[in-house]
mmCIF file with all atom_site columns, C-alpha atoms in Angstrom:
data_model
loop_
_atom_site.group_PDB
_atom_site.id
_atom_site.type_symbol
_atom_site.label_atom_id
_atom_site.label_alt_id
_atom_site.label_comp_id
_atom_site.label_asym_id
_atom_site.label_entity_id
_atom_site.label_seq_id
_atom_site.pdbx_PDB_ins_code
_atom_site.Cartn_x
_atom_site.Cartn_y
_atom_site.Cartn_z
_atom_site.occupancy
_atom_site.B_iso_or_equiv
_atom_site.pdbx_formal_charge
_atom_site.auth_seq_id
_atom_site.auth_comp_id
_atom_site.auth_asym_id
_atom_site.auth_atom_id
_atom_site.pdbx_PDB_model_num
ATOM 1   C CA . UNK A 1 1   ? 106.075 128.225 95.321  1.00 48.00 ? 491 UNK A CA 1
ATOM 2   C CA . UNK A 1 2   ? 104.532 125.391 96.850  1.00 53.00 ? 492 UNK A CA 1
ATOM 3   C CA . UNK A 1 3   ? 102.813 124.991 99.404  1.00 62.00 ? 493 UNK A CA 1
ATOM 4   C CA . UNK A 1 4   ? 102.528 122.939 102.685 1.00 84.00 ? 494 UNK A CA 1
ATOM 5   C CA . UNK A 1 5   ? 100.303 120.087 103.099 1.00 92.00 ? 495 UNK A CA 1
ATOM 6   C CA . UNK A 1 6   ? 96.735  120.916 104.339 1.00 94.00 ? 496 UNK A CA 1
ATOM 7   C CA . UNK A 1 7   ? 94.663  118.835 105.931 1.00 96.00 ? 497 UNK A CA 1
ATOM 8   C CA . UNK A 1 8   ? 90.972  118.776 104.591 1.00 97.00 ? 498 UNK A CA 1
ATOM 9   C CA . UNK A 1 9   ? 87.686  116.930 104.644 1.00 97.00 ? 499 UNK A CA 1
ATOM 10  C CA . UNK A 1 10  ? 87.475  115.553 101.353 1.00 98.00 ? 500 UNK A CA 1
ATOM 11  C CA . UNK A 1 11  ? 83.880  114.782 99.879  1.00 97.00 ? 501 UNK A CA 1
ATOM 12  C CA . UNK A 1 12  ? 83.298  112.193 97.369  1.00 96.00 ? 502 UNK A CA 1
ATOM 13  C CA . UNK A 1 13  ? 80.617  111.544 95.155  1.00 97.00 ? 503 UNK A CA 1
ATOM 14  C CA . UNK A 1 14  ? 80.642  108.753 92.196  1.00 95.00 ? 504 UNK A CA 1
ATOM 15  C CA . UNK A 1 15  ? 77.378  108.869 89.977  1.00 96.00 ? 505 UNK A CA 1
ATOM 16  C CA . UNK A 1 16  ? 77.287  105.834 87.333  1.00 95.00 ? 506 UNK A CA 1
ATOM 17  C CA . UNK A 1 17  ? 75.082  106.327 83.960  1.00 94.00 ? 507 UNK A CA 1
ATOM 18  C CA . UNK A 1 18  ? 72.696  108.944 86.210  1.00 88.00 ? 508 UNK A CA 1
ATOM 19  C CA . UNK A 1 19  ? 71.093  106.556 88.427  1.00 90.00 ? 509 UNK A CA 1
ATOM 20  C CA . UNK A 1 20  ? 73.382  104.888 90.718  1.00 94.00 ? 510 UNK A CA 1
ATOM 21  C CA . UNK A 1 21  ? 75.818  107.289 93.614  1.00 95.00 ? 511 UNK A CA 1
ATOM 22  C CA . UNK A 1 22  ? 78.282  106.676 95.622  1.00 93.00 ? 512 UNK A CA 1
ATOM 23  C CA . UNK A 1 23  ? 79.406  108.598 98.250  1.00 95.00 ? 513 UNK A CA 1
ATOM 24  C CA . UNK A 1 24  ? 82.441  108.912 100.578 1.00 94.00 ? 514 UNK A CA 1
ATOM 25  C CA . UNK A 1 25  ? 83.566  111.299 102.835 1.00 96.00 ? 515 UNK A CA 1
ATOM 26  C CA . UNK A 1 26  ? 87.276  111.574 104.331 1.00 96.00 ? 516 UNK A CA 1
ATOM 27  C CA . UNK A 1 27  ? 89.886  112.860 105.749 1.00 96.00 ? 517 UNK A CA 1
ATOM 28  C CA . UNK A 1 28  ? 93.202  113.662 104.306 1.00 97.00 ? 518 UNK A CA 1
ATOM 29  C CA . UNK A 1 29  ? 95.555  116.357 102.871 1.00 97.00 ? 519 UNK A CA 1
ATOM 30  C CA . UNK A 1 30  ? 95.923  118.898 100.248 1.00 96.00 ? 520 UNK A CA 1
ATOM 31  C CA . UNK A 1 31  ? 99.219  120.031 98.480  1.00 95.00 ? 521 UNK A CA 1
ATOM 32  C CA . UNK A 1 32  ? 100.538 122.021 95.378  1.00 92.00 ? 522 UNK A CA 1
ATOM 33  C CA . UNK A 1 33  ? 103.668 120.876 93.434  1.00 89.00 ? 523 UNK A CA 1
ATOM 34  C CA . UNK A 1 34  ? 104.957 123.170 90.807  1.00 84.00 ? 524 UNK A CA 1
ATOM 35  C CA . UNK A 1 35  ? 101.752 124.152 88.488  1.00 84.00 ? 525 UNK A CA 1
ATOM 36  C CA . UNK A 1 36  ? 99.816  121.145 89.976  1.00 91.00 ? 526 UNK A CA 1
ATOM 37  C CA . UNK A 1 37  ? 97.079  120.301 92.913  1.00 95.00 ? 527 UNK A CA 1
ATOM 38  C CA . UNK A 1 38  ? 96.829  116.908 94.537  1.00 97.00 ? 528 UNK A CA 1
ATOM 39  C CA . UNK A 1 39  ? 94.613  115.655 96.984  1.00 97.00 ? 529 UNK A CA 1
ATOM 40  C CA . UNK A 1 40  ? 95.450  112.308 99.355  1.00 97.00 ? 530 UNK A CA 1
ATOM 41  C CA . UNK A 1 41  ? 93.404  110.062 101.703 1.00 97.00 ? 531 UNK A CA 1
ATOM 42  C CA . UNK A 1 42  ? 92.854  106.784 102.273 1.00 96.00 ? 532 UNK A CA 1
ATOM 43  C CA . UNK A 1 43  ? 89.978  104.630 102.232 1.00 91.00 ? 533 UNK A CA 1
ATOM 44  C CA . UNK A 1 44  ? 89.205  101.437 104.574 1.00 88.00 ? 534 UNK A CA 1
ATOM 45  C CA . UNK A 1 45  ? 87.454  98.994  102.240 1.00 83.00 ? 535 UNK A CA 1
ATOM 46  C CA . UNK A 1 46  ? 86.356  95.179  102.655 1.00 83.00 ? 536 UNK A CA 1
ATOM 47  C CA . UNK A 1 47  ? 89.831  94.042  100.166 1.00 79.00 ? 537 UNK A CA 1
ATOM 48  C CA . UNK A 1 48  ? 91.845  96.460  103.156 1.00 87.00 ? 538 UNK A CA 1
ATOM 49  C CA . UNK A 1 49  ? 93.403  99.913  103.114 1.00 92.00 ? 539 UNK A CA 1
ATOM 50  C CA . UNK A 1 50  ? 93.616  101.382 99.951  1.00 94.00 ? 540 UNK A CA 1
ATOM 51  C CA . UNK A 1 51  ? 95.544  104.942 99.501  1.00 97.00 ? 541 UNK A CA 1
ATOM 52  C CA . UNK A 1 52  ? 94.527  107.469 96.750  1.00 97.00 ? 542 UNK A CA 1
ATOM 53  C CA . UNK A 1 53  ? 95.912  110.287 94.845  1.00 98.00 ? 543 UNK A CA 1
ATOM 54  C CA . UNK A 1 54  ? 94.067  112.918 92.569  1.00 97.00 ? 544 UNK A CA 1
ATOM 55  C CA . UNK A 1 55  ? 96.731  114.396 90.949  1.00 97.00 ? 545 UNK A CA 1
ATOM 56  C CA . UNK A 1 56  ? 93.880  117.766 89.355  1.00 96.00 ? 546 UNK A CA 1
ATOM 57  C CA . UNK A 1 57  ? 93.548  120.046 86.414  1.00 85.00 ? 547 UNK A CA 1
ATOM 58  C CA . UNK A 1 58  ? 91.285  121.309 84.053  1.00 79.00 ? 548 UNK A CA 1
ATOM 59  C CA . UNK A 1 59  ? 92.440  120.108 81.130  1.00 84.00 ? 549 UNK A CA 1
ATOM 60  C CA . UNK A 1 60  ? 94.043  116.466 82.621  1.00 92.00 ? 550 UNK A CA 1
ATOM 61  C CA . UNK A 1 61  ? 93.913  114.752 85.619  1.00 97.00 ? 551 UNK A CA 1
ATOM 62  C CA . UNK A 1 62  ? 95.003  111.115 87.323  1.00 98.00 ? 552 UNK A CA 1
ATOM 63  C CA . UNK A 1 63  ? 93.708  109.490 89.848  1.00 97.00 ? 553 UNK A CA 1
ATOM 64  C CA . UNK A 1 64  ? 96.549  106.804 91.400  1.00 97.00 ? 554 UNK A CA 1
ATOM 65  C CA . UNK A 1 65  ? 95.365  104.009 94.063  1.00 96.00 ? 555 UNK A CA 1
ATOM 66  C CA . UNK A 1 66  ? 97.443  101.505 95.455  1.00 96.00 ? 556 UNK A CA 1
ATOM 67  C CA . UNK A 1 67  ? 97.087  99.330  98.375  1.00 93.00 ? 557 UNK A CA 1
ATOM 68  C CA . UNK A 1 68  ? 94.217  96.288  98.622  1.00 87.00 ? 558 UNK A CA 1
ATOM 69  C CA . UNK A 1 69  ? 92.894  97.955  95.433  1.00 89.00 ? 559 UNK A CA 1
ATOM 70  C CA . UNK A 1 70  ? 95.552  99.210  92.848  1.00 94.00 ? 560 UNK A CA 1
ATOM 71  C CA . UNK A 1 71  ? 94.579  101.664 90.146  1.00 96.00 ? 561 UNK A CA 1
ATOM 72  C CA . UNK A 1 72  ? 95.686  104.110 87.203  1.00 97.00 ? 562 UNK A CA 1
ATOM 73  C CA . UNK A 1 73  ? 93.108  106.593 85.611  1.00 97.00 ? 563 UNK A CA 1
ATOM 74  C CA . UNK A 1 74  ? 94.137  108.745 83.401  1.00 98.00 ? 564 UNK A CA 1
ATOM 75  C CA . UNK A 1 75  ? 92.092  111.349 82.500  1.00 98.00 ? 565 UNK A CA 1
ATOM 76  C CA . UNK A 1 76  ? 92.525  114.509 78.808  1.00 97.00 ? 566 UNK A CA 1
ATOM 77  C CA . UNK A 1 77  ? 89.079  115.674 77.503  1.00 96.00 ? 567 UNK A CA 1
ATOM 78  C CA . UNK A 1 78  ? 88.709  114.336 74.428  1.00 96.00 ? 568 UNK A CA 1
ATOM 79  C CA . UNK A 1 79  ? 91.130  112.036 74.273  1.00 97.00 ? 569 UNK A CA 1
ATOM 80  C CA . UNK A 1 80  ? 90.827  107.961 74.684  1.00 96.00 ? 570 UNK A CA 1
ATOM 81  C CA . UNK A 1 81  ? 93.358  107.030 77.540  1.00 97.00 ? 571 UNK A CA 1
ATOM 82  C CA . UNK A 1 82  ? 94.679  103.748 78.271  1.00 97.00 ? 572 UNK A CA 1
ATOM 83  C CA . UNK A 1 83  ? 94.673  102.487 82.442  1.00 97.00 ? 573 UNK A CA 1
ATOM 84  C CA . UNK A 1 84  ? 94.831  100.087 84.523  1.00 97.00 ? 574 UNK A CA 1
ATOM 85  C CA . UNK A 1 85  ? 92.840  98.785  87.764  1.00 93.00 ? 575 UNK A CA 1
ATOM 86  C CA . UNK A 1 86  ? 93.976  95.378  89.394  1.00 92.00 ? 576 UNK A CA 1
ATOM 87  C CA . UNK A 1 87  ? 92.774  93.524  92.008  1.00 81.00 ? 577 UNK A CA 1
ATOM 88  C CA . UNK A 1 88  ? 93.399  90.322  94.149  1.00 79.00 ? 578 UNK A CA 1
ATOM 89  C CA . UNK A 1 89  ? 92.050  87.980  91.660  1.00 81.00 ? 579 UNK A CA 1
ATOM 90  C CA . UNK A 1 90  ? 93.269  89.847  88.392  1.00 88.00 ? 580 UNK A CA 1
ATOM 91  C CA . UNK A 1 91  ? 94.254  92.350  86.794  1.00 93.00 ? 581 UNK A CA 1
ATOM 92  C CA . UNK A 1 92  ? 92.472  95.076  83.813  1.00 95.00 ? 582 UNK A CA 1
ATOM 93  C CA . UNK A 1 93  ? 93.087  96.846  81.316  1.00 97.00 ? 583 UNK A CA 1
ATOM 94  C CA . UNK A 1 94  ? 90.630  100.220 81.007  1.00 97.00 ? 584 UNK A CA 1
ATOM 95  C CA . UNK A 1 95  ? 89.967  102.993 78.660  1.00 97.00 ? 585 UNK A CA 1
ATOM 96  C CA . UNK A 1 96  ? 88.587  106.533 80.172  1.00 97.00 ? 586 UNK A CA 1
ATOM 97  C CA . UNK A 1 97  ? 87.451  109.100 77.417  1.00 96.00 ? 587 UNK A CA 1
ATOM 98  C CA . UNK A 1 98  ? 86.983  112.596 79.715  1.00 97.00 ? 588 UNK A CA 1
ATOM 99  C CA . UNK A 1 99  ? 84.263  114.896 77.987  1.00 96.00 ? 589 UNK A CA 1
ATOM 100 C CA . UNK A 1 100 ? 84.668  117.827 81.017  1.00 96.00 ? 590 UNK A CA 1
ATOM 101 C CA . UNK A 1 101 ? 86.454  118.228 83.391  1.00 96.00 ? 591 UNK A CA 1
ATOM 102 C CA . UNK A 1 102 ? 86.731  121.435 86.177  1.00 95.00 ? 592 UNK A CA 1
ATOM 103 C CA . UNK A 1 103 ? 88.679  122.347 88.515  1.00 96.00 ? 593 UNK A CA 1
ATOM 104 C CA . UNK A 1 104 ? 89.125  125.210 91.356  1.00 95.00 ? 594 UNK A CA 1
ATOM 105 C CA . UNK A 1 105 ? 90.523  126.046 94.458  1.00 95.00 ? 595 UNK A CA 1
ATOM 106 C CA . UNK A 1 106 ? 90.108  129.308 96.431  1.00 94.00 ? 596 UNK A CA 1
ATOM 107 C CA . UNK A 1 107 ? 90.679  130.789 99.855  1.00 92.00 ? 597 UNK A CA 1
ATOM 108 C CA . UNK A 1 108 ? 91.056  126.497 101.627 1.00 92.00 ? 598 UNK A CA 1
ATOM 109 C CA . UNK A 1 109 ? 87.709  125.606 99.249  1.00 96.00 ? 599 UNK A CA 1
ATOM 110 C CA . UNK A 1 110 ? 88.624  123.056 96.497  1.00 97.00 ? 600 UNK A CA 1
ATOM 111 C CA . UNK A 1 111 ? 86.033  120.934 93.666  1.00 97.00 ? 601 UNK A CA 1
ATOM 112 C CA . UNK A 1 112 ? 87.629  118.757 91.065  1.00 97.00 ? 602 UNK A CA 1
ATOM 113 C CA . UNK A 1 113 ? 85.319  117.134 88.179  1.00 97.00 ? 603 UNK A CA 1
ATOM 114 C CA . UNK A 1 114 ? 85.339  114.816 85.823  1.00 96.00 ? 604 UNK A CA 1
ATOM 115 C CA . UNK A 1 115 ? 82.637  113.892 83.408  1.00 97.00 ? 605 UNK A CA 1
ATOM 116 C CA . UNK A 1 116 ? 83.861  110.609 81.655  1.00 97.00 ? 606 UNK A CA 1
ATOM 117 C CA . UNK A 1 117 ? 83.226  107.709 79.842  1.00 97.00 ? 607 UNK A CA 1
ATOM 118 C CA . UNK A 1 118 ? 84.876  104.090 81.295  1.00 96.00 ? 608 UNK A CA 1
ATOM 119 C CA . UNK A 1 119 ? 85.530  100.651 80.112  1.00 96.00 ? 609 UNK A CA 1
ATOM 120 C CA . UNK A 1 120 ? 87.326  98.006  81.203  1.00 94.00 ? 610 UNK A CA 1
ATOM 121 C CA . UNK A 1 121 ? 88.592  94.876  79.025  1.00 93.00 ? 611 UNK A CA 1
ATOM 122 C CA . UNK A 1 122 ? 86.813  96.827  76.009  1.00 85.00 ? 612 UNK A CA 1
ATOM 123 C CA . UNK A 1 123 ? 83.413  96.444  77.689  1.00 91.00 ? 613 UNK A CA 1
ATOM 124 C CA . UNK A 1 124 ? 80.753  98.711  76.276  1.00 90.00 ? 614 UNK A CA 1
ATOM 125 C CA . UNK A 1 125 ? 81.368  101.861 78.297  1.00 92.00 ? 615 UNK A CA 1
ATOM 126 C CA . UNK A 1 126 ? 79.679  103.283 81.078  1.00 96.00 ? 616 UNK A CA 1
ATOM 127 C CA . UNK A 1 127 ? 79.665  107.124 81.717  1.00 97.00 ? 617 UNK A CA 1
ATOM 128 C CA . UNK A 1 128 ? 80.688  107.991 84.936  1.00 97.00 ? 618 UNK A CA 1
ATOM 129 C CA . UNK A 1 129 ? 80.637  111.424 86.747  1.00 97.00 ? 619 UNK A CA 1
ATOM 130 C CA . UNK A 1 130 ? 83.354  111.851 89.389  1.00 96.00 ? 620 UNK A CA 1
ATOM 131 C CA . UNK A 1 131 ? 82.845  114.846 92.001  1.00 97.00 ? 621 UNK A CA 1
ATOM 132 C CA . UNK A 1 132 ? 84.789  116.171 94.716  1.00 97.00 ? 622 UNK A CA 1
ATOM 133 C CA . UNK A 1 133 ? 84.898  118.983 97.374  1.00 98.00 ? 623 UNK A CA 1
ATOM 134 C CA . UNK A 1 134 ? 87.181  119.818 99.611  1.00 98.00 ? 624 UNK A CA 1
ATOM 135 C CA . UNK A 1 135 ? 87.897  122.329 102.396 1.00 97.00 ? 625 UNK A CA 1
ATOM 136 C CA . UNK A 1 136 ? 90.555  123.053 104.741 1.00 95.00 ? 626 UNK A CA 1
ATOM 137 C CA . UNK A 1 137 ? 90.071  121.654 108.541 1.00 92.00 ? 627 UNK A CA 1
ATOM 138 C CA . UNK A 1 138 ? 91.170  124.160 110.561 1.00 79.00 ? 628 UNK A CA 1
ATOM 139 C CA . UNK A 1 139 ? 92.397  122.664 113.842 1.00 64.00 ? 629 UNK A CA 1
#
């Protein structure tokens, strides 16, 4: 059974190798498809609008963005994945390598995780650690 679109304040924190955050906070929605949770929002940046999808589980995850920015991250513990981010003046080829990943939802509370490493172009990798929360807005 799936179930109908909730909207929810989404919470988004990006650490880089420990010493460097980023932070977002939203608005968007919350839905279940067969056996798997996805979150949606969109982000104004300085490129433009840029839409996202966390498609969430605790053993793989993706995170889709299309719009100013376009991106594919795929995400398998333990396991070297092949994506893709592009951009107005190119496009990339990256590699994510997930070493945990978590997540739960409960009673209109949500958290995804993702502890990963990240390269793009075969760069030395960075190690990147991806959290968000989410609750229901009631209205």
């Amino acid at each position: 059974m799936s179930i109908p679109e909730l909207p929810v304040k989404i919470n988004v924190k990006t650490t880089i190798d420990q010493d460097e955050t980023f932070e977002l906070l939203v608005f968007g929605t919350y839905f279940e498809k067969g056996n798997t949770a996805y979150l949606r929002y969109e982000e104004a940046m300085e490129e433009g609008s840029v839409r996202t999808i966390v498609k969430m589980g605790s053993e793989e995850a993706l995170i889709l963005r299309g719009g100013a920015v376009k991106m594919r991250l795929p995400f398998e513990v333990n396991r070297k994945l092949k994506g893709n981010y592009e951009m107005p003046f190119g496009q990339f080829a990256t590699d994510t390598m997930a070493k945990r990943m978590d997540y739960s939802y409960e009673s209109g509370k949500g958290r995804f995780s993702v502890l990963y490493d990240f390269s793009m172009e075969g760069a030395p990798a960075n190690t990147y650690e991806l959290e968000i929360a989410f609750q229901e807005e009631k209205g």
